Coordinates of C-alpha atoms in Angstrom, one line a residue:
M1 CA 58.8 44.8 -16.2
L2 CA 57.5 44.2 -12.5
M3 CA 54.9 46.6 -12.8
C4 CA 53.5 44.8 -16.1
G5 CA 53.9 41.4 -14.3
G6 CA 51.5 42.8 -11.4
L7 CA 48.8 44.5 -13.9
F8 CA 48.8 41.1 -15.9
K9 CA 48.2 39.0 -12.7
I10 CA 45.6 41.7 -11.4
F11 CA 43.8 41.2 -15.0
M12 CA 43.8 37.4 -14.9
E13 CA 42.3 37.7 -11.2
W14 CA 39.6 40.0 -12.2
N15 CA 39.1 37.8 -15.3
G16 CA 38.5 34.6 -13.3
M17 CA 36.1 36.5 -10.9
R18 CA 34.1 37.5 -13.8
S19 CA 34.3 33.9 -14.9
N20 CA 33.1 33.0 -11.3
F21 CA 30.5 35.6 -11.6
R22 CA 28.6 34.5 -14.6
L23 CA 29.0 30.9 -13.5
I24 CA 26.9 32.2 -10.1
F25 CA 24.4 34.1 -12.0
R26 CA 24.0 31.1 -14.4
L27 CA 23.5 28.7 -11.0
I28 CA 20.7 31.4 -9.4
P29 CA 18.0 30.1 -11.6
L30 CA 18.5 26.6 -11.5
L31 CA 18.7 27.1 -7.5
L32 CA 16.0 29.1 -7.4
G33 CA 13.8 26.6 -9.2
F34 CA 15.0 23.6 -7.5
F35 CA 14.2 25.4 -3.7
L36 CA 10.8 26.6 -5.2
Q37 CA 10.1 23.3 -5.9
I38 CA 10.9 22.0 -2.7
A39 CA 9.1 24.6 -1.1
A40 CA 5.7 23.6 -3.6
A41 CA 5.7 19.9 -2.5
E42 CA 2.5 19.1 -1.6
T43 CA 1.6 16.7 1.4
I44 CA -1.5 14.5 1.6
Q45 CA -2.5 12.0 4.2
I46 CA -3.3 8.3 3.3
G47 CA -5.2 5.7 5.5
A48 CA -2.7 2.9 6.2
E49 CA -4.1 -0.2 8.0
D50 CA -2.1 -1.4 11.0
S51 CA -2.4 -5.4 10.7
W52 CA -1.3 -6.6 7.3
P53 CA 2.3 -7.5 7.2
P54 CA 4.4 -7.4 5.2
F55 CA 2.0 -4.8 3.1
S56 CA 1.5 -2.5 6.1
R57 CA 2.5 -2.8 9.7
K58 CA 1.4 -0.8 12.4
D59 CA 4.7 1.2 12.7
G60 CA 3.7 2.7 9.4
T61 CA 6.2 0.6 7.4
G62 CA 5.3 -1.8 4.6
L63 CA 5.4 -3.2 0.8
T64 CA 2.3 -1.0 0.3
N65 CA 3.3 2.1 2.3
T66 CA 6.5 2.1 0.2
I67 CA 5.1 1.6 -3.2
V68 CA 2.0 4.5 -2.6
K69 CA 5.4 6.7 -1.4
E70 CA 7.5 6.2 -4.3
A71 CA 4.8 6.6 -6.9
Y72 CA 3.4 10.0 -5.4
A73 CA 7.3 11.1 -4.8
S74 CA 7.5 10.7 -8.6
Q75 CA 5.0 13.1 -9.0
G76 CA 6.4 16.0 -6.4
V77 CA 3.9 14.9 -3.9
D78 CA 4.9 13.7 0.0
V79 CA 2.6 11.0 1.9
E80 CA 1.9 11.1 5.7
F81 CA 0.2 7.9 6.7
V82 CA -2.8 7.7 9.2
I83 CA -2.4 4.5 11.1
A84 CA -5.2 2.9 12.3
P85 CA -7.4 -0.5 12.0
Y86 CA -8.7 -1.1 8.7
S87 CA -12.4 -1.0 9.3
R88 CA -11.9 2.4 10.9
L89 CA -10.3 3.4 7.9
L90 CA -12.9 2.9 5.8
R91 CA -15.3 4.5 7.7
E92 CA -13.2 7.6 7.7
V93 CA -12.8 7.5 3.9
K94 CA -16.3 6.6 3.4
T95 CA -17.8 9.7 5.2
G96 CA -15.1 12.3 3.7
R97 CA -13.0 12.6 6.8
L98 CA -10.1 11.0 5.4
M99 CA -9.0 11.6 1.4
A100 CA -7.9 7.7 1.0
L101 CA -6.5 4.4 2.1
F102 CA -4.8 1.4 0.6
N103 CA -5.2 -2.3 0.2
V104 CA -8.7 -2.2 -0.5
T105 CA -9.9 -5.0 -2.9
R106 CA -11.6 -3.6 -6.1
E107 CA -15.0 -5.4 -6.8
E108 CA -18.6 -4.6 -7.2
S109 CA -19.5 -3.6 -3.3
T110 CA -16.6 -1.4 -3.1
Q111 CA -16.9 0.4 -6.4
Q112 CA -20.7 1.4 -5.1
T113 CA -18.6 3.4 -2.2
F114 CA -15.2 4.6 -3.5
L115 CA -13.1 5.9 -6.4
F116 CA -10.5 4.0 -8.0
G117 CA -8.0 4.7 -10.4
E118 CA -6.9 2.9 -13.6
H119 CA -3.9 1.0 -12.0
K120 CA -3.7 -1.6 -9.3
L121 CA -1.0 -1.9 -6.6
F122 CA -0.9 -5.6 -7.1
T123 CA -2.6 -8.8 -7.0
A124 CA -3.0 -10.6 -3.8
T125 CA -3.9 -14.4 -3.4
T126 CA -6.0 -15.5 -0.8
A127 CA -6.5 -18.9 0.8
Y128 CA -8.4 -21.2 3.1
Y129 CA -6.4 -22.1 6.1
H130 CA -7.4 -24.8 8.5
H131 CA -6.4 -27.0 11.3
K132 CA -4.3 -29.9 10.0
N133 CA -6.1 -32.1 12.6
R134 CA -9.3 -30.8 11.7
P135 CA -9.4 -30.1 8.2
L136 CA -12.3 -28.7 6.0
N137 CA -14.4 -30.9 4.5
A138 CA -13.9 -29.5 0.9
S139 CA -11.3 -29.5 -1.8
N140 CA -11.9 -25.8 -3.2
F141 CA -13.7 -22.7 -1.8
R142 CA -17.3 -23.5 -3.7
E143 CA -17.5 -26.4 -1.6
V144 CA -17.3 -24.5 1.9
N145 CA -21.1 -24.4 2.2
H146 CA -22.1 -26.7 5.1
G147 CA -22.2 -24.0 7.9
E148 CA -18.5 -23.9 8.6
K149 CA -17.3 -21.2 11.2
I150 CA -14.6 -19.0 8.7
G151 CA -12.5 -16.4 10.2
M152 CA -12.2 -12.9 8.5
I153 CA -10.9 -9.5 9.3
L154 CA -13.3 -6.5 9.7
G155 CA -14.0 -4.7 6.6
Y156 CA -12.1 -7.2 4.4
E157 CA -13.1 -7.8 1.1
Y158 CA -12.3 -11.6 -0.1
G159 CA -14.0 -11.9 -3.6
P160 CA -17.6 -11.8 -4.7
F161 CA -18.4 -15.6 -3.7
I162 CA -17.7 -15.1 -0.1
L163 CA -20.1 -12.0 0.3
S164 CA -22.9 -14.3 -1.5
N165 CA -22.1 -17.4 0.2
R166 CA -24.9 -17.5 3.1
D167 CA -24.3 -21.2 4.0
I168 CA -21.3 -20.5 6.2
A169 CA -21.1 -18.5 9.7
S170 CA -18.6 -15.5 8.9
I171 CA -16.6 -14.4 12.0
R172 CA -15.0 -11.2 11.9
V173 CA -12.3 -10.2 14.0
K174 CA -9.5 -7.1 13.8
Y175 CA -6.2 -8.6 13.5
Q176 CA -4.6 -11.3 11.6
S177 CA -3.1 -13.0 14.6
Q178 CA -6.4 -13.6 15.8
L179 CA -7.4 -15.7 13.0
V180 CA -4.6 -18.1 13.7
K181 CA -5.0 -18.3 17.3
M182 CA -8.8 -19.1 17.0
L183 CA -7.9 -21.9 14.5
L184 CA -5.5 -23.3 17.0
K185 CA -8.2 -23.2 20.0
N186 CA -10.5 -24.9 17.6
R187 CA -12.9 -21.6 17.5
L188 CA -13.1 -21.7 13.6
D189 CA -13.3 -24.6 11.0
G190 CA -11.4 -22.3 8.7
A191 CA -9.9 -18.8 8.2
L192 CA -9.4 -16.6 4.8
M193 CA -6.0 -14.8 4.8
F194 CA -3.6 -13.6 2.0
D195 CA -0.6 -15.9 1.3
A196 CA 2.0 -13.4 2.0
I197 CA 0.2 -12.4 5.5
A198 CA -0.1 -15.6 6.5
D199 CA 3.6 -16.4 6.1
D200 CA 4.6 -13.3 7.9
I201 CA 2.2 -14.1 11.1
F202 CA 3.0 -17.7 11.4
K203 CA 6.5 -16.4 12.3
T204 CA 5.2 -14.9 15.3
I205 CA 2.9 -17.2 16.9
K206 CA 3.7 -20.6 18.8
N207 CA 2.3 -23.6 17.4
S208 CA 1.5 -22.1 14.1
E209 CA 3.0 -25.0 12.3
K210 CA -0.5 -26.7 13.0
I211 CA -2.0 -24.0 10.7
V212 CA -1.8 -25.2 7.1
R213 CA -3.1 -23.9 3.5
A214 CA -5.9 -25.6 2.3
F215 CA -6.6 -24.3 -0.9
D216 CA -6.9 -21.2 -2.8
G217 CA -9.6 -18.8 -2.1
Q218 CA -10.5 -15.8 -4.9
H219 CA -7.9 -13.8 -6.0
S220 CA -7.7 -10.0 -5.3
D221 CA -6.7 -6.9 -7.4
I222 CA -5.5 -4.4 -4.4
Y223 CA -5.8 -0.6 -4.9
V224 CA -6.2 2.8 -3.0
A225 CA -9.6 3.9 -2.5
F226 CA -10.5 7.3 -2.4
S227 CA -13.3 9.0 -0.9
R228 CA -16.0 10.4 -2.9
R229 CA -16.8 13.1 -0.4
F230 CA -13.2 14.2 0.1
P231 CA -12.4 17.6 -2.0
G232 CA -10.1 17.2 -4.5
A233 CA -9.6 13.3 -4.0
E234 CA -9.7 12.7 -7.7
K235 CA -6.9 15.0 -8.8
Y236 CA -4.4 12.8 -6.2
M237 CA -6.4 9.6 -7.7
N238 CA -4.9 10.6 -11.1
L239 CA -1.5 11.4 -9.6
L240 CA -1.4 8.2 -8.4
D241 CA -2.1 6.6 -11.6
K242 CA 0.6 8.4 -13.0
G243 CA 2.9 7.5 -10.3
L244 CA 2.3 4.0 -10.4
M245 CA 3.0 3.9 -14.5
Q246 CA 6.2 5.4 -13.9
I247 CA 7.7 3.2 -11.0
R248 CA 6.0 -0.1 -12.9
K249 CA 7.6 1.0 -15.8
N250 CA 11.1 1.6 -14.5
G251 CA 10.8 -1.8 -12.4
Q252 CA 10.8 -0.2 -9.1
L253 CA 7.5 -1.7 -8.1
S254 CA 8.8 -5.3 -9.0
R255 CA 11.5 -4.5 -6.9
I256 CA 9.6 -3.2 -3.7
L257 CA 7.1 -6.2 -4.0
D258 CA 10.2 -8.8 -4.6
G259 CA 8.0 -11.7 -4.9
K260 CA 5.4 -11.0 -2.3
A261 CA 2.9 -10.4 -4.8
V262 CA 2.0 -10.2 -8.5
P263 CA 2.6 -6.5 -9.8

């Protein structure tokens, strides 16, 4: 009787081991596929400007950085950011030394130079800002045409009207903070800034409460711009479109922006 009990116990242990082996063998293809997927993950480099908070900051963080990373992650692609001033990144992408950069306005002037996908990142509102003690003599952007000194960022696009307006003095600088400080020092009559960026910059500059919003500029659809000269750029442009569609559909894009811009 004891022998029968021992044999039964051995049989049950062996049967359990067989079940475990079957489970392991079933898991092997799944685990192999998972590790192969990780090994096959691609990494690309995209230019990220260093002075457009809260959309992109010099430390490599920002709303746009997050949007681009999440869109590509949904397609199995990792992103590394090349952080530099916007104007430098434009040159790098134009010449084909860098595949793409983001926060580019899609308009006639940029479409001639870069490739754009079908889907924008978001729409940003531009506005004219002035010193409240020295207001612009205008009620809308089309009336800013009397030789005013208007501050802007190097390489930025602010809509077709500003590009064709020869009746102002366009003063281009590298950083958003410079525009605010120049307004405070009476070195500019006005400055063009995106609303979300202005709100962020004002928190860091003393006496910035003296700089106020005058009126709307032209709205801008913001994209990732891809190089016409970089091999394989079109492939990653199409992957980004797929990723943006996915995070827009599942609500992730709106959650990232959180009221800072229009999806």
